[in-house]
Amino acid sequence: MKTIFDKVSAECSKIVTKNYSTSFSMGIQFLGKKLRNPIYAIYGFVRLADEIVDSFHDYDKATLLHKFKRDCYEAINDRISLNPVLNAFQEVVNNYHIDIELIDLFLQSMEMDLRKEVYTPEKYEQYILGSAQVVGLMCLHVFTEGDKATYARLKESAMKLGSAFQKVNFLRDVNADFYVLSRTYFPNVDLSVFSTSEKTVIEKEISKEFDEALEGIRQLPASSRKGVYLAYIYYRRLFDKIRRKTAAQIMAERVRISNVHKFTLLFGSVLRSRYNRI
């Protein structure tokens, strides 16, 4: 029996999440208790892959990602990995019957980050699908706990929410992506002369996705609705803050929400959830 190792693996994914994202950690705390470790496991997996392509500049990223990918599939097939984060992730994949295709698409998007891509509208959609929308679907497998009808009904809104989150991240991180990582995700946009009118077009697209995603959040099971809504509220406020900035301002500095503001949002979202005002 590897009960102790599985428990340690779950704790490792939880530590990864808490160290990398206070906002998601707060949201997970408001999920049903049974759902928390599985979502920590998904976040831990996604975070490690993202770190390989975004942060490990002094190492051979392609080799590291290839090894991570190989180890991931082996973990799923063998139902064990000596990498605690992968061990926690494989358990979720196997227990909740997460489609391998979703993992394939995610890792393909991570591989795109290893190359200097010129993002056409088609490649942009491909990247958003793999880096964000499929992550939303992985989480939806957990939230619906095997209820295929509910999963099918909420699939589109989960993808919209993942897409909106990712595009907000693109705007928040546009400075580092362009100047540090030499990346431009938005198609047909030259970030060296990024205009406020171009920013506005992107923001209209994000706003529409947020509105469509909210309808799906309202239909989530009670065990997950509050936690997902909190993440939605955090990103919506971050988005509002970004919208008040000019293109030049977000190219100059990363827009943030303070921890005090995060806790204020937390309190407000809890009250709205309690009184069914989502």
PDB file of C-alpha atoms in Angstrom, residues 12-250:
ATOM      1  CA  CYS A  12       3.380  18.474  -2.397  1.00  0.00           C
ATOM      2  CA  SER A  13       0.844  19.626  -4.986  1.00  0.00           C
ATOM      3  CA  LYS A  14      -0.848  21.737  -2.332  1.00  0.00           C
ATOM      4  CA  ILE A  15       2.492  23.357  -1.442  1.00  0.00           C
ATOM      5  CA  VAL A  16       3.172  24.085  -5.128  1.00  0.00           C
ATOM      6  CA  THR A  17      -0.220  25.758  -5.486  1.00  0.00           C
ATOM      7  CA  LYS A  18       0.089  27.866  -2.344  1.00  0.00           C
ATOM      8  CA  ASN A  19       3.571  29.066  -3.262  1.00  0.00           C
ATOM      9  CA  TYR A  20       2.740  29.970  -6.842  1.00  0.00           C
ATOM     10  CA  SER A  21      -0.817  31.303  -6.622  1.00  0.00           C
ATOM     11  CA  THR A  22      -2.509  32.815  -3.591  1.00  0.00           C
ATOM     12  CA  SER A  23      -5.644  33.518  -5.638  1.00  0.00           C
ATOM     13  CA  PHE A  24      -6.177  29.928  -6.775  1.00  0.00           C
ATOM     14  CA  SER A  25      -5.283  28.654  -3.310  1.00  0.00           C
ATOM     15  CA  MET A  26      -8.027  30.834  -1.841  1.00  0.00           C
ATOM     16  CA  GLY A  27     -10.523  29.564  -4.396  1.00  0.00           C
ATOM     17  CA  ILE A  28      -9.657  25.919  -3.737  1.00  0.00           C
ATOM     18  CA  GLN A  29     -10.313  26.404  -0.018  1.00  0.00           C
ATOM     19  CA  PHE A  30     -13.952  27.111  -0.890  1.00  0.00           C
ATOM     20  CA  LEU A  31     -14.430  23.918  -2.862  1.00  0.00           C
ATOM     21  CA  GLY A  32     -15.979  20.907  -1.201  1.00  0.00           C
ATOM     22  CA  LYS A  33     -13.359  19.124   0.885  1.00  0.00           C
ATOM     23  CA  LYS A  34     -13.362  16.061  -1.371  1.00  0.00           C
ATOM     24  CA  LEU A  35     -12.508  18.201  -4.416  1.00  0.00           C
ATOM     25  CA  ARG A  36      -9.577  20.165  -3.010  1.00  0.00           C
ATOM     26  CA  ASN A  37      -6.718  17.693  -3.359  1.00  0.00           C
ATOM     27  CA  PRO A  38      -7.685  16.729  -6.931  1.00  0.00           C
ATOM     28  CA  ILE A  39      -7.658  20.398  -7.986  1.00  0.00           C
ATOM     29  CA  TYR A  40      -4.350  20.978  -6.174  1.00  0.00           C
ATOM     30  CA  ALA A  41      -3.005  18.014  -8.151  1.00  0.00           C
ATOM     31  CA  ILE A  42      -4.131  19.457 -11.483  1.00  0.00           C
ATOM     32  CA  TYR A  43      -2.681  22.863 -10.649  1.00  0.00           C
ATOM     33  CA  GLY A  44       0.611  21.307  -9.500  1.00  0.00           C
ATOM     34  CA  PHE A  45       0.958  19.419 -12.779  1.00  0.00           C
ATOM     35  CA  VAL A  46       0.153  22.472 -14.892  1.00  0.00           C
ATOM     36  CA  ARG A  47       2.445  24.698 -12.828  1.00  0.00           C
ATOM     37  CA  LEU A  48       5.487  22.433 -13.165  1.00  0.00           C
ATOM     38  CA  ALA A  49       5.127  22.235 -16.931  1.00  0.00           C
ATOM     39  CA  ASP A  50       4.703  26.001 -17.129  1.00  0.00           C
ATOM     40  CA  GLU A  51       7.782  26.586 -14.985  1.00  0.00           C
ATOM     41  CA  ILE A  52       9.895  24.448 -17.294  1.00  0.00           C
ATOM     42  CA  VAL A  53       9.127  26.624 -20.316  1.00  0.00           C
ATOM     43  CA  ASP A  54       8.936  29.979 -18.502  1.00  0.00           C
ATOM     44  CA  SER A  55      11.581  29.937 -15.800  1.00  0.00           C
ATOM     45  CA  PHE A  56      14.340  27.357 -16.209  1.00  0.00           C
ATOM     46  CA  HIS A  57      16.443  29.513 -18.523  1.00  0.00           C
ATOM     47  CA  ASP A  58      19.809  28.033 -17.481  1.00  0.00           C
ATOM     48  CA  TYR A  59      18.740  24.496 -18.371  1.00  0.00           C
ATOM     49  CA  ASP A  60      17.805  22.555 -21.493  1.00  0.00           C
ATOM     50  CA  LYS A  61      14.076  23.245 -21.445  1.00  0.00           C
ATOM     51  CA  ALA A  62      13.260  20.946 -24.359  1.00  0.00           C
ATOM     52  CA  THR A  63      14.928  17.984 -22.656  1.00  0.00           C
ATOM     53  CA  LEU A  64      13.257  18.763 -19.331  1.00  0.00           C
ATOM     54  CA  LEU A  65       9.813  19.053 -20.920  1.00  0.00           C
ATOM     55  CA  HIS A  66      10.332  15.859 -22.930  1.00  0.00           C
ATOM     56  CA  LYS A  67      11.255  13.995 -19.739  1.00  0.00           C
ATOM     57  CA  PHE A  68       8.307  15.517 -17.853  1.00  0.00           C
ATOM     58  CA  LYS A  69       5.963  14.466 -20.658  1.00  0.00           C
ATOM     59  CA  ARG A  70       7.350  10.916 -20.749  1.00  0.00           C
ATOM     60  CA  ASP A  71       7.166  10.628 -16.960  1.00  0.00           C
ATOM     61  CA  CYS A  72       3.596  11.920 -16.988  1.00  0.00           C
ATOM     62  CA  TYR A  73       2.338   9.255 -19.385  1.00  0.00           C
ATOM     63  CA  GLU A  74       4.275   6.540 -17.566  1.00  0.00           C
ATOM     64  CA  ALA A  75       2.743   7.668 -14.270  1.00  0.00           C
ATOM     65  CA  ILE A  76      -0.777   7.472 -15.719  1.00  0.00           C
ATOM     66  CA  ASN A  77      -0.160   4.019 -17.194  1.00  0.00           C
ATOM     67  CA  ASP A  78       1.664   2.620 -14.135  1.00  0.00           C
ATOM     68  CA  ARG A  79      -0.538   4.433 -11.594  1.00  0.00           C
ATOM     69  CA  ILE A  80       2.530   5.612  -9.720  1.00  0.00           C
ATOM     70  CA  SER A  81       5.420   8.054 -10.057  1.00  0.00           C
ATOM     71  CA  LEU A  82       8.333   8.851  -7.794  1.00  0.00           C
ATOM     72  CA  ASN A  83       7.713  12.488  -8.728  1.00  0.00           C
ATOM     73  CA  PRO A  84       5.114  13.383  -6.051  1.00  0.00           C
ATOM     74  CA  VAL A  85       3.358  15.975  -8.221  1.00  0.00           C
ATOM     75  CA  LEU A  86       2.975  13.494 -11.082  1.00  0.00           C
ATOM     76  CA  ASN A  87       1.906  10.798  -8.653  1.00  0.00           C
ATOM     77  CA  ALA A  88      -0.882  13.040  -7.366  1.00  0.00           C
ATOM     78  CA  PHE A  89      -1.871  13.999 -10.916  1.00  0.00           C
ATOM     79  CA  GLN A  90      -2.037  10.426 -12.226  1.00  0.00           C
ATOM     80  CA  GLU A  91      -4.365   9.497  -9.396  1.00  0.00           C
ATOM     81  CA  VAL A  92      -6.763  12.268 -10.427  1.00  0.00           C
ATOM     82  CA  VAL A  93      -6.538  11.336 -14.118  1.00  0.00           C
ATOM     83  CA  ASN A  94      -7.323   7.702 -13.361  1.00  0.00           C
ATOM     84  CA  ASN A  95      -9.955   8.280 -10.687  1.00  0.00           C
ATOM     85  CA  TYR A  96     -11.900  10.928 -12.613  1.00  0.00           C
ATOM     86  CA  HIS A  97     -11.327   9.435 -16.083  1.00  0.00           C
ATOM     87  CA  ILE A  98      -9.758  12.586 -17.492  1.00  0.00           C
ATOM     88  CA  ASP A  99      -9.305  12.272 -21.249  1.00  0.00           C
ATOM     89  CA  ILE A 100      -5.683  11.734 -22.306  1.00  0.00           C
ATOM     90  CA  GLU A 101      -6.408  14.031 -25.257  1.00  0.00           C
ATOM     91  CA  LEU A 102      -6.740  16.950 -22.828  1.00  0.00           C
ATOM     92  CA  ILE A 103      -3.258  16.220 -21.465  1.00  0.00           C
ATOM     93  CA  ASP A 104      -1.888  15.864 -25.014  1.00  0.00           C
ATOM     94  CA  LEU A 105      -3.266  19.280 -25.983  1.00  0.00           C
ATOM     95  CA  PHE A 106      -1.898  20.908 -22.846  1.00  0.00           C
ATOM     96  CA  LEU A 107       1.615  19.565 -23.374  1.00  0.00           C
ATOM     97  CA  GLN A 108       1.506  20.550 -27.043  1.00  0.00           C
ATOM     98  CA  SER A 109       0.890  24.157 -25.992  1.00  0.00           C
ATOM     99  CA  MET A 110       3.814  23.967 -23.577  1.00  0.00           C
ATOM    100  CA  GLU A 111       5.976  22.769 -26.474  1.00  0.00           C
ATOM    101  CA  MET A 112       4.859  25.808 -28.478  1.00  0.00           C
ATOM    102  CA  ASP A 113       6.395  27.994 -25.756  1.00  0.00           C
ATOM    103  CA  LEU A 114       9.787  26.439 -26.461  1.00  0.00           C
ATOM    104  CA  ARG A 115       9.757  27.937 -29.957  1.00  0.00           C
ATOM    105  CA  LYS A 116       9.620  31.511 -31.160  1.00  0.00           C
ATOM    106  CA  GLU A 117       6.144  31.327 -32.631  1.00  0.00           C
ATOM    107  CA  VAL A 118       4.473  33.882 -34.846  1.00  0.00           C
ATOM    108  CA  TYR A 119       0.891  33.558 -33.655  1.00  0.00           C
ATOM    109  CA  THR A 120      -1.660  33.515 -36.437  1.00  0.00           C
ATOM    110  CA  PRO A 121      -5.322  33.487 -35.347  1.00  0.00           C
ATOM    111  CA  GLU A 122      -5.310  29.697 -35.810  1.00  0.00           C
ATOM    112  CA  LYS A 123      -2.184  29.146 -33.692  1.00  0.00           C
ATOM    113  CA  TYR A 124      -3.512  31.563 -31.072  1.00  0.00           C
ATOM    114  CA  GLU A 125      -6.713  29.517 -30.770  1.00  0.00           C
ATOM    115  CA  GLN A 126      -4.663  26.309 -30.639  1.00  0.00           C
ATOM    116  CA  TYR A 127      -2.506  27.699 -27.839  1.00  0.00           C
ATOM    117  CA  ILE A 128      -5.501  28.947 -25.827  1.00  0.00           C
ATOM    118  CA  LEU A 129      -7.193  25.563 -26.212  1.00  0.00           C
ATOM    119  CA  GLY A 130      -4.177  23.645 -24.933  1.00  0.00           C
ATOM    120  CA  SER A 131      -2.860  26.007 -22.292  1.00  0.00           C
ATOM    121  CA  ALA A 132      -6.137  27.035 -20.693  1.00  0.00           C
ATOM    122  CA  GLN A 133      -9.378  25.587 -21.991  1.00  0.00           C
ATOM    123  CA  VAL A 134      -8.379  21.952 -21.488  1.00  0.00           C
ATOM    124  CA  VAL A 135      -7.265  22.788 -17.933  1.00  0.00           C
ATOM    125  CA  GLY A 136     -10.791  24.034 -17.297  1.00  0.00           C
ATOM    126  CA  LEU A 137     -12.098  20.745 -18.668  1.00  0.00           C
ATOM    127  CA  MET A 138      -9.774  18.719 -16.428  1.00  0.00           C
ATOM    128  CA  CYS A 139     -11.201  20.585 -13.449  1.00  0.00           C
ATOM    129  CA  LEU A 140     -14.743  20.095 -14.748  1.00  0.00           C
ATOM    130  CA  HIS A 141     -14.187  16.323 -14.729  1.00  0.00           C
ATOM    131  CA  VAL A 142     -13.511  16.666 -10.999  1.00  0.00           C
ATOM    132  CA  PHE A 143     -16.361  19.089 -10.307  1.00  0.00           C
ATOM    133  CA  THR A 144     -18.973  16.906 -12.036  1.00  0.00           C
ATOM    134  CA  GLU A 145     -17.670  13.686 -10.419  1.00  0.00           C
ATOM    135  CA  GLY A 146     -18.525  11.404 -13.330  1.00  0.00           C
ATOM    136  CA  ASP A 147     -21.861  13.003 -14.233  1.00  0.00           C
ATOM    137  CA  LYS A 148     -21.471  12.944 -18.028  1.00  0.00           C
ATOM    138  CA  ALA A 149     -24.633  14.914 -18.728  1.00  0.00           C
ATOM    139  CA  THR A 150     -23.575  17.791 -16.466  1.00  0.00           C
ATOM    140  CA  TYR A 151     -20.063  17.715 -17.913  1.00  0.00           C
ATOM    141  CA  ALA A 152     -21.417  17.959 -21.462  1.00  0.00           C
ATOM    142  CA  ARG A 153     -23.782  20.793 -20.517  1.00  0.00           C
ATOM    143  CA  LEU A 154     -21.054  22.866 -18.811  1.00  0.00           C
ATOM    144  CA  LYS A 155     -18.156  22.032 -21.128  1.00  0.00           C
ATOM    145  CA  GLU A 156     -18.463  25.131 -23.292  1.00  0.00           C
ATOM    146  CA  SER A 157     -18.674  27.564 -20.367  1.00  0.00           C
ATOM    147  CA  ALA A 158     -15.682  25.897 -18.666  1.00  0.00           C
ATOM    148  CA  MET A 159     -13.684  26.453 -21.853  1.00  0.00           C
ATOM    149  CA  LYS A 160     -14.806  30.097 -21.981  1.00  0.00           C
ATOM    150  CA  LEU A 161     -13.700  30.630 -18.397  1.00  0.00           C
ATOM    151  CA  GLY A 162     -10.289  29.074 -19.017  1.00  0.00           C
ATOM    152  CA  SER A 163      -9.869  31.185 -22.135  1.00  0.00           C
ATOM    153  CA  ALA A 164     -10.813  34.404 -20.321  1.00  0.00           C
ATOM    154  CA  PHE A 165      -8.387  33.634 -17.483  1.00  0.00           C
ATOM    155  CA  GLN A 166      -5.555  32.993 -19.931  1.00  0.00           C
ATOM    156  CA  LYS A 167      -6.159  36.139 -21.958  1.00  0.00           C
ATOM    157  CA  VAL A 168      -6.214  38.223 -18.765  1.00  0.00           C
ATOM    158  CA  ASN A 169      -2.885  36.587 -17.898  1.00  0.00           C
ATOM    159  CA  PHE A 170      -1.548  37.587 -21.317  1.00  0.00           C
ATOM    160  CA  LEU A 171      -2.456  41.226 -20.681  1.00  0.00           C
ATOM    161  CA  ARG A 172      -1.155  41.141 -17.107  1.00  0.00           C
ATOM    162  CA  ASP A 173       2.158  39.537 -18.148  1.00  0.00           C
ATOM    163  CA  VAL A 174       2.559  41.275 -21.507  1.00  0.00           C
ATOM    164  CA  ASN A 175       5.625  43.200 -20.321  1.00  0.00           C
ATOM    165  CA  ALA A 176       7.587  40.106 -19.207  1.00  0.00           C
ATOM    166  CA  ASP A 177       6.385  37.974 -22.113  1.00  0.00           C
ATOM    167  CA  PHE A 178       7.576  40.532 -24.660  1.00  0.00           C
ATOM    168  CA  TYR A 179      10.726  41.939 -23.089  1.00  0.00           C
ATOM    169  CA  VAL A 180      12.005  38.882 -21.174  1.00  0.00           C
ATOM    170  CA  LEU A 181      10.676  35.844 -23.058  1.00  0.00           C
ATOM    171  CA  SER A 182      10.336  37.477 -26.506  1.00  0.00           C
ATOM    172  CA  ARG A 183       6.768  36.205 -26.879  1.00  0.00           C
ATOM    173  CA  THR A 184       3.785  37.828 -28.535  1.00  0.00           C
ATOM    174  CA  TYR A 185       0.637  35.762 -28.226  1.00  0.00           C
ATOM    175  CA  PHE A 186      -1.898  38.166 -29.721  1.00  0.00           C
ATOM    176  CA  PRO A 187      -2.143  37.616 -33.488  1.00  0.00           C
ATOM    177  CA  ASN A 188      -1.529  40.534 -35.837  1.00  0.00           C
ATOM    178  CA  VAL A 189      -0.364  42.725 -32.945  1.00  0.00           C
ATOM    179  CA  ASP A 190       3.075  44.364 -32.767  1.00  0.00           C
ATOM    180  CA  LEU A 191       3.721  44.859 -29.055  1.00  0.00           C
ATOM    181  CA  SER A 192       6.559  47.287 -29.747  1.00  0.00           C
ATOM    182  CA  VAL A 193       3.824  49.727 -30.819  1.00  0.00           C
ATOM    183  CA  PHE A 194       0.895  48.224 -28.868  1.00  0.00           C
ATOM    184  CA  SER A 195      -2.038  50.610 -29.052  1.00  0.00           C
ATOM    185  CA  THR A 196      -4.925  51.195 -26.683  1.00  0.00           C
ATOM    186  CA  SER A 197      -7.356  50.511 -29.545  1.00  0.00           C
ATOM    187  CA  GLU A 198      -5.796  47.049 -30.046  1.00  0.00           C
ATOM    188  CA  LYS A 199      -6.029  46.453 -26.309  1.00  0.00           C
ATOM    189  CA  THR A 200      -9.712  47.413 -26.379  1.00  0.00           C
ATOM    190  CA  VAL A 201     -10.469  44.833 -29.080  1.00  0.00           C
ATOM    191  CA  ILE A 202      -8.856  42.102 -26.960  1.00  0.00           C
ATOM    192  CA  GLU A 203     -10.765  43.283 -23.887  1.00  0.00           C
ATOM    193  CA  LYS A 204     -14.143  43.080 -25.658  1.00  0.00           C
ATOM    194  CA  GLU A 205     -13.410  39.461 -26.494  1.00  0.00           C
ATOM    195  CA  ILE A 206     -12.470  38.689 -22.877  1.00  0.00           C
ATOM    196  CA  SER A 207     -15.540  40.468 -21.489  1.00  0.00           C
ATOM    197  CA  LYS A 208     -17.839  38.378 -23.699  1.00  0.00           C
ATOM    198  CA  GLU A 209     -16.156  35.156 -22.533  1.00  0.00           C
ATOM    199  CA  PHE A 210     -16.508  36.158 -18.885  1.00  0.00           C
ATOM    200  CA  ASP A 211     -20.241  36.781 -19.349  1.00  0.00           C
ATOM    201  CA  GLU A 212     -20.738  33.402 -21.029  1.00  0.00           C
ATOM    202  CA  ALA A 213     -18.648  31.626 -18.375  1.00  0.00           C
ATOM    203  CA  LEU A 214     -20.712  33.070 -15.526  1.00  0.00           C
ATOM    204  CA  GLU A 215     -23.806  31.285 -16.793  1.00  0.00           C
ATOM    205  CA  GLY A 216     -21.955  27.991 -16.460  1.00  0.00           C
ATOM    206  CA  ILE A 217     -20.634  28.820 -12.988  1.00  0.00           C
ATOM    207  CA  ARG A 218     -24.212  29.346 -11.803  1.00  0.00           C
ATOM    208  CA  GLN A 219     -25.029  25.775 -12.901  1.00  0.00           C
ATOM    209  CA  LEU A 220     -22.068  24.073 -11.214  1.00  0.00           C
ATOM    210  CA  PRO A 221     -22.740  21.625  -8.384  1.00  0.00           C
ATOM    211  CA  ALA A 222     -22.850  23.311  -4.978  1.00  0.00           C
ATOM    212  CA  SER A 223     -19.590  21.603  -4.002  1.00  0.00           C
ATOM    213  CA  SER A 224     -17.612  23.575  -6.589  1.00  0.00           C
ATOM    214  CA  ARG A 225     -19.683  26.665  -7.360  1.00  0.00           C
ATOM    215  CA  LYS A 226     -18.384  28.887  -4.556  1.00  0.00           C
ATOM    216  CA  GLY A 227     -14.692  28.194  -5.187  1.00  0.00           C
ATOM    217  CA  VAL A 228     -14.944  28.694  -8.958  1.00  0.00           C
ATOM    218  CA  TYR A 229     -16.953  31.867  -8.451  1.00  0.00           C
ATOM    219  CA  LEU A 230     -14.238  33.260  -6.196  1.00  0.00           C
ATOM    220  CA  ALA A 231     -11.601  32.630  -8.876  1.00  0.00           C
ATOM    221  CA  TYR A 232     -13.939  34.278 -11.397  1.00  0.00           C
ATOM    222  CA  ILE A 233     -14.387  37.349  -9.191  1.00  0.00           C
ATOM    223  CA  TYR A 234     -10.634  37.694  -8.668  1.00  0.00           C
ATOM    224  CA  TYR A 235      -9.899  37.548 -12.390  1.00  0.00           C
ATOM    225  CA  ARG A 236     -12.794  39.836 -13.235  1.00  0.00           C
ATOM    226  CA  ARG A 237     -11.437  42.486 -10.838  1.00  0.00           C
ATOM    227  CA  LEU A 238      -7.927  42.059 -12.225  1.00  0.00           C
ATOM    228  CA  PHE A 239      -9.384  42.484 -15.694  1.00  0.00           C
ATOM    229  CA  ASP A 240     -11.236  45.648 -14.627  1.00  0.00           C
ATOM    230  CA  LYS A 241      -7.996  47.050 -13.274  1.00  0.00           C
ATOM    231  CA  ILE A 242      -6.193  46.253 -16.535  1.00  0.00           C
ATOM    232  CA  ARG A 243      -8.968  47.904 -18.551  1.00  0.00           C
ATOM    233  CA  ARG A 244      -8.405  51.171 -16.685  1.00  0.00           C
ATOM    234  CA  LYS A 245      -4.791  51.221 -17.856  1.00  0.00           C
ATOM    235  CA  THR A 246      -3.548  52.344 -21.254  1.00  0.00           C
ATOM    236  CA  ALA A 247      -1.615  49.975 -23.496  1.00  0.00           C
ATOM    237  CA  ALA A 248       1.579  51.887 -22.658  1.00  0.00           C
ATOM    238  CA  GLN A 249       0.949  51.466 -18.928  1.00  0.00           C
ATOM    239  CA  ILE A 250       0.528  47.684 -19.040  1.00  0.00           C
TER     240      ILE A 250
END
